[in-house]
Amino acid sequence: MALKCGIVGLPNVGKSTLFNCLSSGKAQALNFPFCTIEPNLGSTRVPDERLEQLAALVNPKRVVPATVDFVDIAGLVKGASKGEGLGNQFLANIRETDAILHVLRCFDHPDVSHVSGSVDPVRDMEIIETELQLKDLETIENRLSKVQKQAVAGGDKQAARLAVLLEQYHNALSRGKNARTVPLENAEERRMARDLFLLTNKPVLYVCNVDEESVVKGNNYTQQVVERLKQDGEPYLIVAAGSEAEIAQIEDSDEREQFLALMGLEESGVSRLIRAAYRLLGLETYFTVGQEEVRAWTFKSGTKTPQAAGIIHTDFERGFIRAEVIKFDDFLHYKSEAACREAGKISAEGKNYVVRDGDIMHFLFSR
């Protein structure tokens, strides 16, 4: 499932350092603006102890985790909506992503310059949000006059409904609000909203990049960010990208755990961030279990069984008959498919079953 999280922020806030920690890609991470020009793409496994527990029970020949794709996008500057800096390229790249990790600089460092001359994460956040809102406003205004004419002159009911939605977006954006703050009432409005491809309609996770000393409790900068985000209830995470880069270089797991313990952490910020990105994209995991392979499959929340089967192979969806489902906790308790079957812990589900996170699935289909 090729869903991507775009990593955005002003130049020199730690985007590329974080990208290198998150993925197998190696983006440049240097101390000057627009070091990243072309977007870098990397993929990383989603940490999931359930997959490890299943593998320990089954002892398969291979274990295949779920993955998330990340895109490191060129730094944005004020005026990007009008083409300043690499603005047009930045906006085109972000439009192609499904969710956004917005990195904010929340640390002081005399050797790392700031494009605005001082550290102020709330100001930085508002610069980028304003540029995205201005671009969305331009998109809305270009569409609105045409749609209104279709609604009035042609009596087009579909155009009339779209005009109402566009007006709601225009009102929100004009007041400095993101498009995602506009409530959508039904499936038709959600479809129309998707077709507009608005930048500020994408889900966002704000990532406060701090120094090592601030990674557990945060600092004055992160407190300012948290207060600002309370207004709209937006999610955030605190990480220390510089320290995460060091952790990524440690191959020995015991040594890595000791390093994390010294920082006061139970797990790396990267692991927390990957899982947060997975949730941000609205993704969940089901498993297939066998001697050949134990595998995690990624699906969108709300997916029904035929579509979940189609993730493995289109033939599975086309010829879907039913799915045999074992709950993860039941498999962990009974320790095998045979034991689950004997205990009556396998359910037969049809086309309307909504797959749950953690389900262990076996699909029956006709060729």
Tab-separated table of C-alpha atoms in Angstrom:
chain	number	residue	atom	x	y	z
A	1	MET	CA	0.000	0.000	0.000
A	2	ALA	CA	1.917	3.007	-1.311
A	3	LEU	CA	0.874	5.699	1.172
A	4	LYS	CA	3.493	8.338	1.941
A	5	CYS	CA	4.270	10.699	4.802
A	6	GLY	CA	5.952	13.917	3.684
A	7	ILE	CA	8.500	15.444	6.070
A	8	VAL	CA	8.274	19.237	5.867
A	9	GLY	CA	9.614	22.266	7.678
A	10	LEU	CA	11.750	25.358	7.250
A	11	PRO	CA	15.373	24.846	6.156
A	12	ASN	CA	17.813	23.596	8.834
A	13	VAL	CA	15.246	22.311	11.334
A	14	GLY	CA	16.467	18.695	11.184
A	15	LYS	CA	14.204	17.243	8.474
A	16	SER	CA	16.904	15.360	6.597
A	17	THR	CA	18.567	14.119	9.790
A	18	LEU	CA	15.219	12.737	10.902
A	19	PHE	CA	14.567	11.237	7.463
A	20	ASN	CA	17.883	9.391	7.579
A	21	CYS	CA	16.946	7.947	10.973
A	22	LEU	CA	13.501	6.893	9.765
A	23	SER	CA	14.433	5.292	6.495
A	24	SER	CA	17.066	3.443	4.577
A	25	GLY	CA	17.485	6.538	2.405
A	26	LYS	CA	20.469	8.823	2.918
A	27	ALA	CA	19.455	12.430	2.409
A	28	GLN	CA	21.989	15.223	2.714
A	29	ALA	CA	21.925	16.921	6.115
A	30	LEU	CA	24.068	20.028	5.889
A	31	ASN	CA	24.012	23.494	7.429
A	32	PHE	CA	22.627	25.649	4.632
A	33	PRO	CA	19.164	26.359	3.226
A	34	PHE	CA	17.790	24.171	0.399
A	35	CYS	CA	20.337	21.430	1.012
A	36	THR	CA	17.498	19.081	0.023
A	37	ILE	CA	16.287	19.953	-3.481
A	38	GLU	CA	14.857	16.788	-4.991
A	39	PRO	CA	12.568	14.904	-2.583
A	40	ASN	CA	14.217	11.855	-1.024
A	41	LEU	CA	12.107	8.704	-0.665
A	42	GLY	CA	12.738	5.979	1.906
A	43	SER	CA	10.838	3.061	3.394
A	44	THR	CA	11.045	1.663	6.911
A	45	ARG	CA	9.553	-1.241	8.848
A	46	VAL	CA	6.815	-0.571	11.376
A	47	PRO	CA	7.880	-1.805	14.836
A	48	ASP	CA	5.274	-4.334	15.983
A	49	GLU	CA	5.968	-6.770	18.807
A	50	ARG	CA	2.905	-8.815	17.766
A	51	LEU	CA	4.745	-9.902	14.616
A	52	GLU	CA	7.703	-11.031	16.720
A	53	GLN	CA	5.404	-12.944	19.102
A	54	LEU	CA	3.728	-14.754	16.206
A	55	ALA	CA	7.091	-15.620	14.663
A	56	ALA	CA	8.324	-17.032	18.003
A	57	LEU	CA	5.299	-19.372	18.115
A	58	VAL	CA	5.349	-20.496	14.474
A	59	ASN	CA	9.103	-20.314	13.697
A	60	PRO	CA	8.544	-19.538	9.982
A	61	LYS	CA	11.171	-19.437	7.233
A	62	ARG	CA	10.728	-15.672	6.883
A	63	VAL	CA	9.099	-12.767	8.664
A	64	VAL	CA	7.809	-9.788	6.669
A	65	PRO	CA	6.910	-6.587	8.560
A	66	ALA	CA	4.609	-3.767	7.521
A	67	THR	CA	6.339	-0.681	6.113
A	68	VAL	CA	5.766	3.067	5.818
A	69	ASP	CA	7.167	5.349	3.114
A	70	PHE	CA	8.651	8.726	4.025
A	71	VAL	CA	9.483	11.626	1.713
A	72	ASP	CA	12.017	14.293	2.707
A	73	ILE	CA	10.787	17.462	0.971
A	74	ALA	CA	12.795	20.626	0.277
A	75	GLY	CA	12.655	23.304	2.991
A	76	LEU	CA	9.979	25.962	2.635
A	77	VAL	CA	10.362	29.715	3.154
A	78	LYS	CA	8.000	32.639	3.512
A	79	GLY	CA	6.499	33.504	0.129
A	80	ALA	CA	6.546	29.909	-1.141
A	81	SER	CA	2.897	30.164	-2.207
A	82	LYS	CA	4.079	32.841	-4.668
A	83	GLY	CA	7.084	30.791	-5.810
A	84	GLU	CA	9.758	32.100	-3.410
A	85	GLY	CA	12.707	29.798	-2.754
A	86	LEU	CA	11.737	26.320	-3.925
A	87	GLY	CA	8.096	27.054	-3.142
A	88	ASN	CA	6.407	25.760	-6.269
A	89	GLN	CA	8.407	22.541	-6.139
A	90	PHE	CA	7.759	22.143	-2.418
A	91	LEU	CA	4.009	22.566	-2.843
A	92	ALA	CA	3.874	20.133	-5.760
A	93	ASN	CA	5.789	17.519	-3.760
A	94	ILE	CA	3.649	17.876	-0.656
A	95	ARG	CA	0.467	17.564	-2.734
A	96	GLU	CA	1.571	14.036	-3.677
A	97	THR	CA	1.788	12.852	-0.052
A	98	ASP	CA	-1.008	11.428	2.097
A	99	ALA	CA	0.006	12.925	5.457
A	100	ILE	CA	2.541	15.400	6.817
A	101	LEU	CA	5.218	15.284	9.500
A	102	HIS	CA	5.856	18.958	10.245
A	103	VAL	CA	9.287	19.288	11.881
A	104	LEU	CA	9.800	22.276	14.185
A	105	ARG	CA	13.163	23.389	15.505
A	106	CYS	CA	12.977	23.451	19.310
A	107	PHE	CA	16.676	23.655	20.148
A	108	ASP	CA	19.448	26.254	20.269
A	109	HIS	CA	22.781	25.616	18.555
A	110	PRO	CA	25.356	28.292	17.717
A	111	ASP	CA	26.691	26.337	14.729
A	112	VAL	CA	23.330	25.626	13.079
A	113	SER	CA	21.920	28.703	11.377
A	114	HIS	CA	18.217	29.517	11.266
A	115	VAL	CA	16.726	30.918	8.077
A	116	SER	CA	14.824	33.565	10.110
A	117	GLY	CA	17.785	34.427	12.333
A	118	SER	CA	16.293	33.141	15.610
A	119	VAL	CA	14.591	30.069	17.072
A	120	ASP	CA	10.805	30.435	17.357
A	121	PRO	CA	8.906	27.211	16.554
A	122	VAL	CA	5.427	28.775	16.743
A	123	ARG	CA	6.433	31.483	14.255
A	124	ASP	CA	7.985	28.804	12.023
A	125	MET	CA	4.827	26.697	12.218
A	126	GLU	CA	2.665	29.656	11.262
A	127	ILE	CA	4.920	30.568	8.314
A	128	ILE	CA	4.420	27.157	6.739
A	129	GLU	CA	0.740	26.924	7.619
A	130	THR	CA	0.130	30.375	6.111
A	131	GLU	CA	1.869	29.426	2.866
A	132	LEU	CA	-0.144	26.225	2.572
A	133	GLN	CA	-3.369	28.079	3.384
A	134	LEU	CA	-2.629	30.744	0.769
A	135	LYS	CA	-2.067	28.087	-1.874
A	136	ASP	CA	-5.295	26.335	-0.895
A	137	LEU	CA	-7.139	29.651	-0.981
A	138	GLU	CA	-5.882	30.178	-4.514
A	139	THR	CA	-7.136	26.708	-5.465
A	140	ILE	CA	-10.555	27.373	-3.894
A	141	GLU	CA	-10.985	30.790	-5.530
A	142	ASN	CA	-10.098	29.374	-8.946
A	143	ARG	CA	-12.785	26.700	-8.572
A	144	LEU	CA	-15.485	28.637	-6.745
A	145	SER	CA	-16.499	31.137	-9.429
A	146	LYS	CA	-16.750	28.399	-12.071
A	147	VAL	CA	-18.784	26.094	-9.834
A	148	GLN	CA	-21.142	28.879	-8.770
A	149	LYS	CA	-21.883	29.664	-12.411
A	150	GLN	CA	-22.644	25.983	-13.106
A	151	ALA	CA	-24.930	25.835	-10.074
A	152	VAL	CA	-26.888	29.000	-10.960
A	153	ALA	CA	-26.955	28.970	-14.757
A	154	GLY	CA	-27.267	25.240	-15.307
A	155	GLY	CA	-29.190	24.254	-12.208
A	156	ASP	CA	-26.528	21.654	-11.470
A	157	LYS	CA	-27.321	20.204	-8.024
A	158	GLN	CA	-23.913	18.548	-7.741
A	159	ALA	CA	-22.226	21.863	-8.487
A	160	ALA	CA	-24.454	23.570	-5.922
A	161	ARG	CA	-23.335	21.122	-3.206
A	162	LEU	CA	-19.700	21.591	-4.187
A	163	ALA	CA	-20.136	25.382	-4.105
A	164	VAL	CA	-21.368	25.181	-0.510
A	165	LEU	CA	-18.320	23.140	0.482
A	166	LEU	CA	-15.956	25.491	-1.358
A	167	GLU	CA	-17.500	28.451	0.437
A	168	GLN	CA	-16.956	26.728	3.792
A	169	TYR	CA	-13.312	26.141	2.915
A	170	HIS	CA	-12.926	29.715	1.686
A	171	ASN	CA	-14.328	31.036	4.950
A	172	ALA	CA	-12.004	28.888	7.070
A	173	LEU	CA	-8.867	29.608	5.026
A	174	SER	CA	-9.599	33.343	4.941
A	175	ARG	CA	-9.609	33.285	8.751
A	176	GLY	CA	-6.230	31.520	8.900
A	177	LYS	CA	-7.729	28.096	9.617
A	178	ASN	CA	-6.650	24.863	7.933
A	179	ALA	CA	-9.066	23.096	5.586
A	180	ARG	CA	-9.111	20.027	7.847
A	181	THR	CA	-10.918	22.078	10.530
A	182	VAL	CA	-14.024	22.186	8.308
A	183	PRO	CA	-16.383	19.376	9.437
A	184	LEU	CA	-17.548	17.030	6.677
A	185	GLU	CA	-21.090	15.742	7.159
A	186	ASN	CA	-21.299	12.721	4.856
A	187	ALA	CA	-19.525	10.429	2.380
A	188	GLU	CA	-20.297	12.711	-0.584
A	189	GLU	CA	-18.651	15.700	1.116
A	190	ARG	CA	-15.621	13.559	1.986
A	191	ARG	CA	-15.352	12.480	-1.652
A	192	MET	CA	-15.614	16.067	-2.919
A	193	ALA	CA	-12.997	17.153	-0.374
A	194	ARG	CA	-10.569	14.430	-1.524
A	195	ASP	CA	-10.987	15.521	-5.148
A	196	LEU	CA	-9.889	19.076	-4.262
A	197	PHE	CA	-6.433	17.859	-3.094
A	198	LEU	CA	-6.083	20.682	-0.583
A	199	LEU	CA	-2.726	20.866	1.170
A	200	THR	CA	-4.174	21.796	4.566
A	201	ASN	CA	-6.690	18.955	4.439
A	202	LYS	CA	-3.919	16.416	4.991
A	203	PRO	CA	-3.487	15.015	8.513
A	204	VAL	CA	-0.444	16.489	10.283
A	205	LEU	CA	1.806	15.323	13.118
A	206	TYR	CA	3.969	18.097	14.537
A	207	VAL	CA	7.455	16.882	15.446
A	208	CYS	CA	9.354	18.978	17.998
A	209	ASN	CA	13.062	18.441	17.319
A	210	VAL	CA	14.897	19.051	20.610
A	211	ASP	CA	18.372	18.601	22.095
A	212	GLU	CA	19.182	15.433	24.044
A	213	GLU	CA	18.597	17.082	27.441
A	214	SER	CA	15.001	18.005	26.481
A	215	VAL	CA	13.866	14.725	24.951
A	216	VAL	CA	11.994	13.457	28.040
A	217	LYS	CA	10.362	16.575	29.489
A	218	GLY	CA	10.619	19.030	26.608
A	219	ASN	CA	11.675	22.674	27.034
A	220	ASN	CA	10.345	26.213	26.737
A	221	TYR	CA	10.102	25.903	22.969
A	222	THR	CA	8.030	22.699	23.097
A	223	GLN	CA	5.733	24.251	25.710
A	224	GLN	CA	5.016	27.103	23.296
A	225	VAL	CA	4.198	24.593	20.561
A	226	VAL	CA	1.894	22.564	22.818
A	227	GLU	CA	-0.032	25.681	23.842
A	228	ARG	CA	-0.461	26.651	20.199
A	229	LEU	CA	-1.629	23.172	19.149
A	230	LYS	CA	-4.238	23.008	21.916
A	231	GLN	CA	-6.404	25.388	19.884
A	232	ASP	CA	-7.210	22.742	17.267
A	233	GLY	CA	-6.243	19.591	19.183
A	234	GLU	CA	-3.448	18.714	16.742
A	235	PRO	CA	-1.097	15.813	17.659
A	236	TYR	CA	2.616	16.276	18.375
A	237	LEU	CA	5.692	14.259	19.306
A	238	ILE	CA	9.022	15.223	20.865
A	239	VAL	CA	12.202	13.686	19.414
A	240	ALA	CA	15.915	14.496	19.404
A	241	ALA	CA	16.950	13.900	15.789
A	242	GLY	CA	20.655	14.323	16.556
A	243	SER	CA	20.553	11.649	19.269
A	244	GLU	CA	18.382	9.408	17.077
A	245	ALA	CA	21.101	9.574	14.424
A	246	GLU	CA	23.570	8.226	17.003
A	247	ILE	CA	21.149	5.488	18.077
A	248	ALA	CA	20.695	4.432	14.451
A	249	GLN	CA	24.434	3.730	14.221
A	250	ILE	CA	24.400	1.300	17.182
A	251	GLU	CA	24.013	-2.260	15.923
A	252	ASP	CA	24.158	-4.100	19.259
A	253	SER	CA	20.658	-4.199	20.805
A	254	ASP	CA	21.900	-4.275	24.411
A	255	GLU	CA	24.147	-1.295	23.818
A	256	ARG	CA	21.263	0.518	22.145
A	257	GLU	CA	18.992	-0.132	25.148
A	258	GLN	CA	21.686	1.172	27.495
A	259	PHE	CA	21.994	4.343	25.413
A	260	LEU	CA	18.223	4.855	25.540
A	261	ALA	CA	18.176	4.246	29.297
A	262	LEU	CA	20.820	6.937	29.776
A	263	MET	CA	18.513	9.321	27.912
A	264	GLY	CA	15.582	8.271	30.115
A	265	LEU	CA	13.735	6.535	27.274
A	266	GLU	CA	12.230	3.053	26.996
A	267	GLU	CA	12.281	3.094	23.204
A	268	SER	CA	13.677	5.310	20.480
A	269	GLY	CA	11.846	8.376	19.258
A	270	VAL	CA	12.057	6.952	15.739
A	271	SER	CA	10.020	3.874	16.738
A	272	ARG	CA	7.377	6.105	18.338
A	273	LEU	CA	7.371	8.349	15.289
A	274	ILE	CA	6.973	5.484	12.816
A	275	ARG	CA	3.973	4.121	14.681
A	276	ALA	CA	2.512	7.626	14.966
A	277	ALA	CA	2.931	8.113	11.199
A	278	TYR	CA	1.223	4.758	10.588
A	279	ARG	CA	-1.772	5.862	12.669
A	280	LEU	CA	-1.744	9.302	11.028
A	281	LEU	CA	-2.211	7.637	7.652
A	282	GLY	CA	-5.200	5.736	9.063
A	283	LEU	CA	-3.405	2.397	8.680
A	284	GLU	CA	-3.854	-0.856	10.583
A	285	THR	CA	-2.327	-4.336	10.345
A	286	TYR	CA	-3.632	-7.841	9.829
A	287	PHE	CA	-1.445	-10.950	9.788
A	288	THR	CA	-1.090	-14.134	7.795
A	289	VAL	CA	0.591	-16.989	9.623
A	290	GLY	CA	2.220	-20.144	8.259
A	291	GLN	CA	5.371	-22.235	8.279
A	292	GLU	CA	6.653	-20.512	5.163
A	293	GLU	CA	5.931	-16.958	6.268
A	294	VAL	CA	4.519	-14.784	9.028
A	295	ARG	CA	3.597	-11.475	7.492
A	296	ALA	CA	2.044	-8.141	8.452
A	297	TRP	CA	-0.303	-6.652	5.852
A	298	THR	CA	-1.200	-2.969	5.865
A	299	PHE	CA	-4.795	-1.851	5.299
A	300	LYS	CA	-6.827	1.323	5.692
A	301	SER	CA	-9.040	1.436	8.758
A	302	GLY	CA	-12.585	0.394	7.829
A	303	THR	CA	-11.548	-2.049	5.088
A	304	LYS	CA	-13.841	-5.045	4.515
A	305	THR	CA	-12.665	-8.615	3.931
A	306	PRO	CA	-12.719	-8.758	0.083
A	307	GLN	CA	-10.629	-5.591	-0.194
A	308	ALA	CA	-8.266	-6.831	2.531
A	309	ALA	CA	-7.846	-10.065	0.565
A	310	GLY	CA	-7.119	-8.029	-2.568
A	311	ILE	CA	-4.079	-6.514	-0.844
A	312	ILE	CA	-2.451	-9.939	-1.086
A	313	HIS	CA	-3.603	-10.601	-4.666
A	314	THR	CA	-6.353	-9.249	-6.894
A	315	ASP	CA	-7.551	-12.842	-7.521
A	316	PHE	CA	-8.307	-13.151	-3.793
A	317	GLU	CA	-10.689	-10.201	-3.977
A	318	ARG	CA	-12.248	-11.135	-7.294
A	319	GLY	CA	-13.043	-14.718	-6.213
A	320	PHE	CA	-13.584	-14.044	-2.505
A	321	ILE	CA	-15.740	-16.644	-0.711
A	322	ARG	CA	-15.088	-16.061	2.979
A	323	ALA	CA	-12.359	-15.308	5.498
A	324	GLU	CA	-11.343	-17.377	8.497
A	325	VAL	CA	-10.378	-15.008	11.323
A	326	ILE	CA	-8.465	-15.613	14.549
A	327	LYS	CA	-8.120	-12.824	17.088
A	328	PHE	CA	-4.501	-12.143	17.969
A	329	ASP	CA	-5.004	-12.707	21.704
A	330	ASP	CA	-6.631	-16.079	21.014
A	331	PHE	CA	-3.721	-17.199	18.833
A	332	LEU	CA	-1.271	-16.072	21.496
A	333	HIS	CA	-3.212	-18.050	24.138
A	334	TYR	CA	-3.720	-21.284	22.165
A	335	LYS	CA	-0.370	-21.014	20.344
A	336	SER	CA	-1.413	-22.507	16.972
A	337	GLU	CA	-4.128	-22.434	14.316
A	338	ALA	CA	-5.013	-26.073	15.011
A	339	ALA	CA	-5.517	-25.394	18.720
A	340	CYS	CA	-7.622	-22.315	17.943
A	341	ARG	CA	-9.800	-24.391	15.615
A	342	GLU	CA	-10.272	-27.087	18.221
A	343	ALA	CA	-11.240	-24.458	20.808
A	344	GLY	CA	-13.762	-22.878	18.427
A	345	LYS	CA	-11.786	-19.641	18.186
A	346	ILE	CA	-11.860	-19.343	14.393
A	347	SER	CA	-14.775	-17.365	12.947
A	348	ALA	CA	-16.004	-17.522	9.342
A	349	GLU	CA	-16.628	-14.014	8.030
A	350	GLY	CA	-18.305	-12.856	4.830
A	351	LYS	CA	-18.026	-9.822	2.577
A	352	ASN	CA	-19.363	-7.311	5.109
A	353	TYR	CA	-16.906	-8.074	7.897
A	354	VAL	CA	-14.742	-5.040	8.755
A	355	VAL	CA	-11.194	-6.205	9.367
A	356	ARG	CA	-9.789	-5.311	12.798
A	357	ASP	CA	-6.248	-4.364	13.672
A	358	GLY	CA	-4.405	-7.532	14.749
A	359	ASP	CA	-6.718	-10.020	13.012
A	360	ILE	CA	-5.056	-13.200	11.757
A	361	MET	CA	-6.621	-13.923	8.379
A	362	HIS	CA	-6.964	-16.890	6.038
A	363	PHE	CA	-8.873	-16.180	2.815
A	364	LEU	CA	-10.853	-18.723	0.802
A	365	PHE	CA	-11.501	-17.837	-2.840
A	366	SER	CA	-12.480	-19.390	-6.155
A	367	ARG	CA	-10.276	-19.095	-9.200
